[in-house]
Every structure is written in structure tokens, then in C-alpha cells.
Tab-separated table of C-alpha atoms in Angstrom:
chain	number	residue	atom	x	y	z
L	23	UNK	CA	-38.103	109.602	95.145
L	24	UNK	CA	-36.065	111.907	96.752
L	25	UNK	CA	-35.129	109.469	99.641
L	26	UNK	CA	-34.090	106.872	96.634
L	27	UNK	CA	-31.122	109.501	95.410
L	28	UNK	CA	-27.958	108.157	97.309
L	29	UNK	CA	-25.030	109.687	98.680
L	30	UNK	CA	-26.640	113.135	97.821
L	31	UNK	CA	-26.659	116.542	99.872
L	32	UNK	CA	-28.210	118.996	97.802
L	33	UNK	CA	-30.975	118.058	95.127
L	34	UNK	CA	-31.101	120.765	92.986
L	35	UNK	CA	-33.508	120.661	89.656
L	36	UNK	CA	-34.227	123.595	87.635
L	37	UNK	CA	-36.480	124.782	85.003
L	38	UNK	CA	-39.892	122.420	86.481
L	39	UNK	CA	-42.753	122.106	84.772
L	40	UNK	CA	-45.955	121.390	86.147
L	41	UNK	CA	-46.310	118.181	83.862
L	42	UNK	CA	-43.759	116.197	82.079
L	43	UNK	CA	-45.875	115.114	78.867
L	44	UNK	CA	-49.501	114.726	79.703
L	45	UNK	CA	-47.984	113.199	83.646
L	46	UNK	CA	-48.658	115.103	86.518
L	47	UNK	CA	-44.754	116.812	88.019
L	48	UNK	CA	-44.579	116.005	91.491
L	49	UNK	CA	-41.454	117.562	91.766
L	50	UNK	CA	-43.540	120.967	90.726
L	51	UNK	CA	-45.757	120.919	93.601
L	52	UNK	CA	-43.512	120.292	96.074
L	53	UNK	CA	-43.665	123.029	99.094
L	54	UNK	CA	-40.261	123.707	99.061
L	55	UNK	CA	-40.099	124.415	95.656
L	56	UNK	CA	-40.088	128.434	94.459
L	57	UNK	CA	-40.661	129.774	92.014
L	58	UNK	CA	-38.095	130.568	89.249
L	59	UNK	CA	-38.882	132.004	85.123
L	60	UNK	CA	-40.449	130.455	82.314
L	61	UNK	CA	-39.903	128.600	79.505
L	62	UNK	CA	-42.077	129.322	75.850
L	63	UNK	CA	-43.610	127.229	73.989
L	64	UNK	CA	-46.151	126.432	71.053
L	65	UNK	CA	-49.261	124.568	71.583
L	66	UNK	CA	-51.007	122.220	68.514
L	67	UNK	CA	-53.147	125.589	67.524
L	68	UNK	CA	-49.300	127.887	67.576
L	69	UNK	CA	-47.919	125.160	64.994
L	70	UNK	CA	-51.049	124.368	62.574
L	71	UNK	CA	-50.735	128.614	62.182
L	72	UNK	CA	-47.276	128.286	61.939
L	73	UNK	CA	-48.234	126.701	58.513
L	74	UNK	CA	-45.907	127.694	54.719
L	75	UNK	CA	-49.095	129.593	54.273
L	76	UNK	CA	-48.429	131.639	57.793
L	77	UNK	CA	-48.005	135.369	57.115
L	78	UNK	CA	-46.397	136.454	60.015
L	79	UNK	CA	-42.938	138.452	59.929
L	80	UNK	CA	-40.541	135.538	60.907
L	81	UNK	CA	-42.055	132.403	58.789
L	82	UNK	CA	-42.756	134.786	55.546
L	83	UNK	CA	-39.191	136.109	55.705
L	84	UNK	CA	-37.452	132.496	56.780
L	85	UNK	CA	-39.116	130.354	53.926
L	86	UNK	CA	-37.554	133.374	51.737
L	87	UNK	CA	-34.001	132.691	53.165
L	88	UNK	CA	-34.419	129.360	53.304
L	89	UNK	CA	-34.925	129.591	49.422
L	90	UNK	CA	-31.546	131.137	48.874
L	91	UNK	CA	-29.752	128.708	51.183
L	92	UNK	CA	-31.598	126.263	48.488
L	93	UNK	CA	-30.224	128.503	45.774
L	94	UNK	CA	-26.754	127.442	47.377
L	95	UNK	CA	-26.892	123.785	47.590
L	96	UNK	CA	-27.498	123.700	50.859
L	97	UNK	CA	-30.588	120.618	52.028
L	98	UNK	CA	-32.347	120.050	54.737
L	99	UNK	CA	-32.063	116.156	56.450
L	100	UNK	CA	-33.000	114.224	58.923
L	101	UNK	CA	-30.552	112.070	61.209
L	102	UNK	CA	-31.725	108.741	61.265
L	103	UNK	CA	-29.645	106.571	61.928
L	104	UNK	CA	-27.442	106.100	65.116
L	105	UNK	CA	-24.176	106.757	63.241
L	106	UNK	CA	-25.857	109.846	61.466
L	107	UNK	CA	-27.293	110.751	64.750
L	108	UNK	CA	-23.275	110.912	66.162
L	109	UNK	CA	-21.705	112.509	63.168
L	110	UNK	CA	-24.009	115.386	62.821
L	111	UNK	CA	-24.129	115.610	67.136
L	112	UNK	CA	-20.231	115.855	67.055
L	113	UNK	CA	-19.767	119.080	63.983
L	114	UNK	CA	-22.787	120.394	66.211
L	115	UNK	CA	-20.312	119.737	69.263
L	116	UNK	CA	-17.362	121.248	67.615
L	117	UNK	CA	-19.416	124.221	65.468
L	118	UNK	CA	-21.172	125.254	69.304
L	119	UNK	CA	-17.399	124.875	70.829
L	120	UNK	CA	-16.021	126.768	68.289
L	121	UNK	CA	-18.786	129.946	68.383
L	122	UNK	CA	-19.115	130.315	72.417
L	123	UNK	CA	-15.093	130.417	72.741
L	124	UNK	CA	-15.391	133.566	69.984
L	125	UNK	CA	-17.787	134.702	72.146
L	126	UNK	CA	-15.835	134.612	75.257
L	127	UNK	CA	-18.471	132.503	76.491
L	128	UNK	CA	-18.332	129.084	78.527
L	129	UNK	CA	-20.079	126.123	77.023
L	130	UNK	CA	-22.141	124.426	79.056
L	131	UNK	CA	-22.168	121.569	76.930
L	132	UNK	CA	-18.900	121.003	78.774
L	133	UNK	CA	-20.174	120.958	82.111
L	134	UNK	CA	-21.386	117.643	83.815
L	135	UNK	CA	-20.187	115.247	81.720
L	136	UNK	CA	-23.028	116.329	78.825
L	137	UNK	CA	-21.245	115.737	75.243
L	138	UNK	CA	-20.888	112.016	76.148
L	139	UNK	CA	-24.772	111.656	77.270
L	140	UNK	CA	-26.092	113.207	74.504
L	141	UNK	CA	-23.279	110.731	72.266
L	142	UNK	CA	-24.488	107.976	74.126
L	143	UNK	CA	-28.232	109.042	73.908
L	144	UNK	CA	-27.574	108.911	69.979
L	145	UNK	CA	-25.923	106.135	69.820
L	146	UNK	CA	-29.223	104.748	70.541
L	147	UNK	CA	-30.736	101.849	67.641
L	148	UNK	CA	-34.154	101.916	67.663
L	149	UNK	CA	-37.182	104.066	66.518
L	150	UNK	CA	-38.309	105.217	69.947
L	151	UNK	CA	-35.206	107.211	70.614
L	152	UNK	CA	-36.538	110.687	71.658
L	153	UNK	CA	-33.503	112.456	69.972
L	154	UNK	CA	-33.916	114.197	66.838
L	155	UNK	CA	-31.549	115.880	64.952
L	156	UNK	CA	-32.263	118.813	62.005
L	157	UNK	CA	-29.483	120.083	59.615
L	158	UNK	CA	-28.674	122.026	57.128
L	159	UNK	CA	-26.015	120.878	55.044
L	160	UNK	CA	-23.945	121.369	52.121
L	161	UNK	CA	-21.261	118.719	50.341
L	162	UNK	CA	-21.206	117.475	53.378
L	163	UNK	CA	-20.657	120.301	55.935
L	164	UNK	CA	-22.703	121.252	58.788
L	165	UNK	CA	-24.628	125.058	58.025
L	166	UNK	CA	-26.387	124.608	60.931
L	167	UNK	CA	-28.524	121.867	63.017
L	168	UNK	CA	-31.036	121.953	65.886
L	169	UNK	CA	-31.481	118.765	68.339
L	170	UNK	CA	-34.882	118.021	70.237
L	171	UNK	CA	-36.469	115.641	72.783
L	172	UNK	CA	-39.330	114.111	71.668
L	173	UNK	CA	-41.774	112.292	73.802
L	174	UNK	CA	-45.400	111.678	74.063
L	175	UNK	CA	-46.344	114.559	71.691
L	176	UNK	CA	-43.873	116.974	73.284
L	177	UNK	CA	-40.606	118.325	71.638
L	178	UNK	CA	-38.043	120.200	73.454
L	179	UNK	CA	-35.150	122.251	71.746
L	180	UNK	CA	-31.952	120.851	73.581
L	181	UNK	CA	-29.099	121.901	71.056
L	182	UNK	CA	-28.452	124.406	68.105
L	183	UNK	CA	-25.534	125.656	66.620
L	184	UNK	CA	-24.606	127.078	63.115
L	185	UNK	CA	-21.553	126.842	61.525
L	186	UNK	CA	-18.503	128.425	59.024
L	187	UNK	CA	-19.255	132.070	59.389
L	188	UNK	CA	-19.395	132.467	55.365
L	189	UNK	CA	-23.243	131.064	56.036
L	190	UNK	CA	-24.219	133.281	59.278
L	191	UNK	CA	-25.339	136.412	56.715
L	192	UNK	CA	-28.328	133.320	55.419
L	193	UNK	CA	-28.915	133.061	59.863
L	194	UNK	CA	-29.292	129.619	59.050
L	195	UNK	CA	-29.689	129.112	63.134
L	196	UNK	CA	-33.237	130.858	62.790
L	197	UNK	CA	-34.412	128.993	59.431
L	198	UNK	CA	-33.428	125.326	61.072
L	199	UNK	CA	-35.293	126.346	63.927
L	200	UNK	CA	-37.933	127.237	61.711
L	201	UNK	CA	-38.038	124.032	59.880
L	202	UNK	CA	-37.981	121.974	63.610
L	203	UNK	CA	-41.280	123.538	64.217
L	204	UNK	CA	-42.391	122.735	60.935
L	205	UNK	CA	-41.420	118.968	61.911
L	206	UNK	CA	-43.234	118.770	64.723
L	207	UNK	CA	-45.940	120.335	63.027
L	208	UNK	CA	-46.284	117.497	60.159
L	209	UNK	CA	-45.138	115.272	62.955
L	210	UNK	CA	-48.623	115.983	65.115
L	211	UNK	CA	-46.592	117.296	67.947
L	212	UNK	CA	-48.614	118.982	70.566
L	213	UNK	CA	-46.195	121.119	72.989
L	214	UNK	CA	-43.054	122.247	70.971
L	215	UNK	CA	-40.804	124.025	73.475
L	216	UNK	CA	-38.067	126.367	72.925
L	217	UNK	CA	-35.968	124.613	76.564
L	218	UNK	CA	-34.147	126.856	78.725
L	219	UNK	CA	-33.210	130.470	77.962
L	220	UNK	CA	-35.742	133.648	77.028
L	221	UNK	CA	-33.455	135.063	74.117
L	222	UNK	CA	-35.569	137.537	72.707
L	223	UNK	CA	-35.824	135.825	69.001
L	224	UNK	CA	-38.075	132.938	70.407
L	225	UNK	CA	-40.434	135.321	71.098
L	226	UNK	CA	-40.923	136.266	67.465
L	227	UNK	CA	-42.730	133.044	66.914
L	228	UNK	CA	-45.878	133.943	69.012
L	229	UNK	CA	-44.663	131.489	71.157
L	230	UNK	CA	-46.142	131.622	74.911
L	231	UNK	CA	-45.080	131.795	78.605
L	232	UNK	CA	-45.138	128.457	80.810
L	233	UNK	CA	-44.053	129.041	84.547
L	234	UNK	CA	-41.252	127.379	85.994
L	235	UNK	CA	-40.554	126.416	89.509
L	236	UNK	CA	-36.951	125.470	91.428
L	237	UNK	CA	-36.739	122.761	93.885
L	238	UNK	CA	-33.525	123.644	95.953
L	239	UNK	CA	-33.846	121.143	98.814
L	240	UNK	CA	-31.022	119.965	101.075
L	241	UNK	CA	-30.800	116.592	102.303
L	242	UNK	CA	-28.218	116.147	105.047
L	243	UNK	CA	-26.114	118.288	107.301
L	244	UNK	CA	-24.506	119.419	105.093
L	245	UNK	CA	-26.657	120.490	102.418
L	246	UNK	CA	-27.830	122.866	104.999
L	247	UNK	CA	-24.776	124.159	105.383
L	248	UNK	CA	-24.526	124.960	101.523
L	249	UNK	CA	-27.639	126.105	100.444
L	250	UNK	CA	-27.238	128.631	103.648
L	251	UNK	CA	-24.156	129.546	102.387
L	252	UNK	CA	-25.533	130.145	99.054
L	253	UNK	CA	-28.086	132.032	99.819
L	254	UNK	CA	-25.712	134.352	101.612
L	255	UNK	CA	-23.731	134.609	98.292
L	256	UNK	CA	-26.696	135.402	96.687
L	257	UNK	CA	-27.795	137.754	98.478
L	258	UNK	CA	-24.560	139.299	98.662
L	259	UNK	CA	-24.443	139.662	94.632
L	260	UNK	CA	-28.300	141.071	94.862
L	261	UNK	CA	-26.708	143.915	97.563
L	262	UNK	CA	-23.653	144.851	95.009
L	263	UNK	CA	-26.134	144.667	91.762
L	264	UNK	CA	-28.486	147.491	93.772
L	265	UNK	CA	-26.068	149.461	94.743
L	266	UNK	CA	-24.398	149.856	91.111
L	267	UNK	CA	-27.667	149.971	89.855
L	268	UNK	CA	-27.816	152.999	92.235
L	269	UNK	CA	-23.966	154.685	91.569
L	270	UNK	CA	-25.131	154.324	87.523
L	271	UNK	CA	-28.511	156.391	88.405
L	272	UNK	CA	-26.884	158.884	90.784
L	273	UNK	CA	-23.854	159.513	88.411
L	274	UNK	CA	-26.481	159.751	84.960
């Protein structure tokens, strides 16, 4: 598989899991792969426990918040056609860009042509499209959106965003996330992954950890040089971080 990649100096694959759906992932056990971090997920039993009768704090609180949103005229919709997926996806991208700008953070969707990748995926017709999009809407306006990739009984959250500030007091992002967990339960999903990132709110759902690895592999002499430079840069950054930590400890 690696030899089939043309004109590449370096292969860099992050967040590798031991399996892809029910299939073994050969890259995970590649001798050059190294331990990286983990992702969080719910298994089939955890999904069943997340039912409407669940007393777990986050689910109970969110049920009440969802009712408040419904009283405000907000409804939950699932995009089922390419046109609906594209419309909601475009709204999500606008909301995400505005929010990241307000937070002073880089919007990762602007990297590596990712926006067009998701547009192309959303535009695919047929019931086999792995992109599933749920949205909270009010009079056609987006309150919150979550997008998942679903295949072979596994669902992975890939995008989430919230709309105008007037809705923020209802924590619509958490509400739509819980609705996506209920969607997974009701559609016989065995594994629900929260995707990349270990944000604190994800652990509130009773999620379990799944180890990930990273494959950083040079394919050419130029690639070897690039990785050597990268590791040197990382080593320098770690040294500076340790020095800053020691200085702050001495002055504390």
C-alpha cells in the first residue's frame, strides 16, 4: 500500500486505530508506528445505557435543555438528500469559520482542501452515503449541527458547530451531540467514536479510551531529511517548554 503512493517523500498518518470497522488495520502494527494518544468512544452497551431513561447527569440535563429548545420552536432534522446535506454543511462551515475567528483559532477546515472534500462527499446520491448530518433548526436557521461518518456499524463524529449567539445559553452543541448518540443507538451502531480531540466534555458521556498510533515514515532521502528536521524542531520545542516550566516553578 505504501509503495503504491506516488511522488511522496513522507507518509504521515495520525490517529491510527487497531481496526477500521471490523477489519484489521495493518498500519497500526507497522514497526515504524509509534504510540500517540487515544480517542474516546461508546460501545454498544454504553449506547443502550444512553437511552431516554438514563439517569446519567449529562443525558438527564440535556433532555431538559432540548425540551426548552423545542418550546422556542427548534426542531431536530436529519439531512437525507444531497441538497439537504450540502445546505446544512455550508451553514456549518460558515458558523464554524465565524466561531473560530472569534476565538482567535485556526480553522482546520481551511487546510488541505477539506471543505471541498466534505462538499463532494455530501453531494453523493444514494442511501449508501456514509456522511450523516443532524441539525437543530429554527425557521430554517441553523442552531447547531453535527456530522458523522457511518460505516459497518461504526459512527465517528467529524464536525460539530453551533449557530448564532442567541442560542448559546442553551448549549446547543451538547444537545445535538446527545441527539447524535441517540441516533447511533436507534440505528444499531456498535461503536460511536467522538473523533479526534480529548476535550473534557467528551468524558462526561461515559466514554472509554481507545489507543491510537502515528505512522511517520520517510519514503525518500528527502523524506528522511524532512523527518530529521521535524524531530529536531520538536526536541527543541520540548526543551524550551521544560525550561519555561522550571522557570515558572522557581518563581512561584
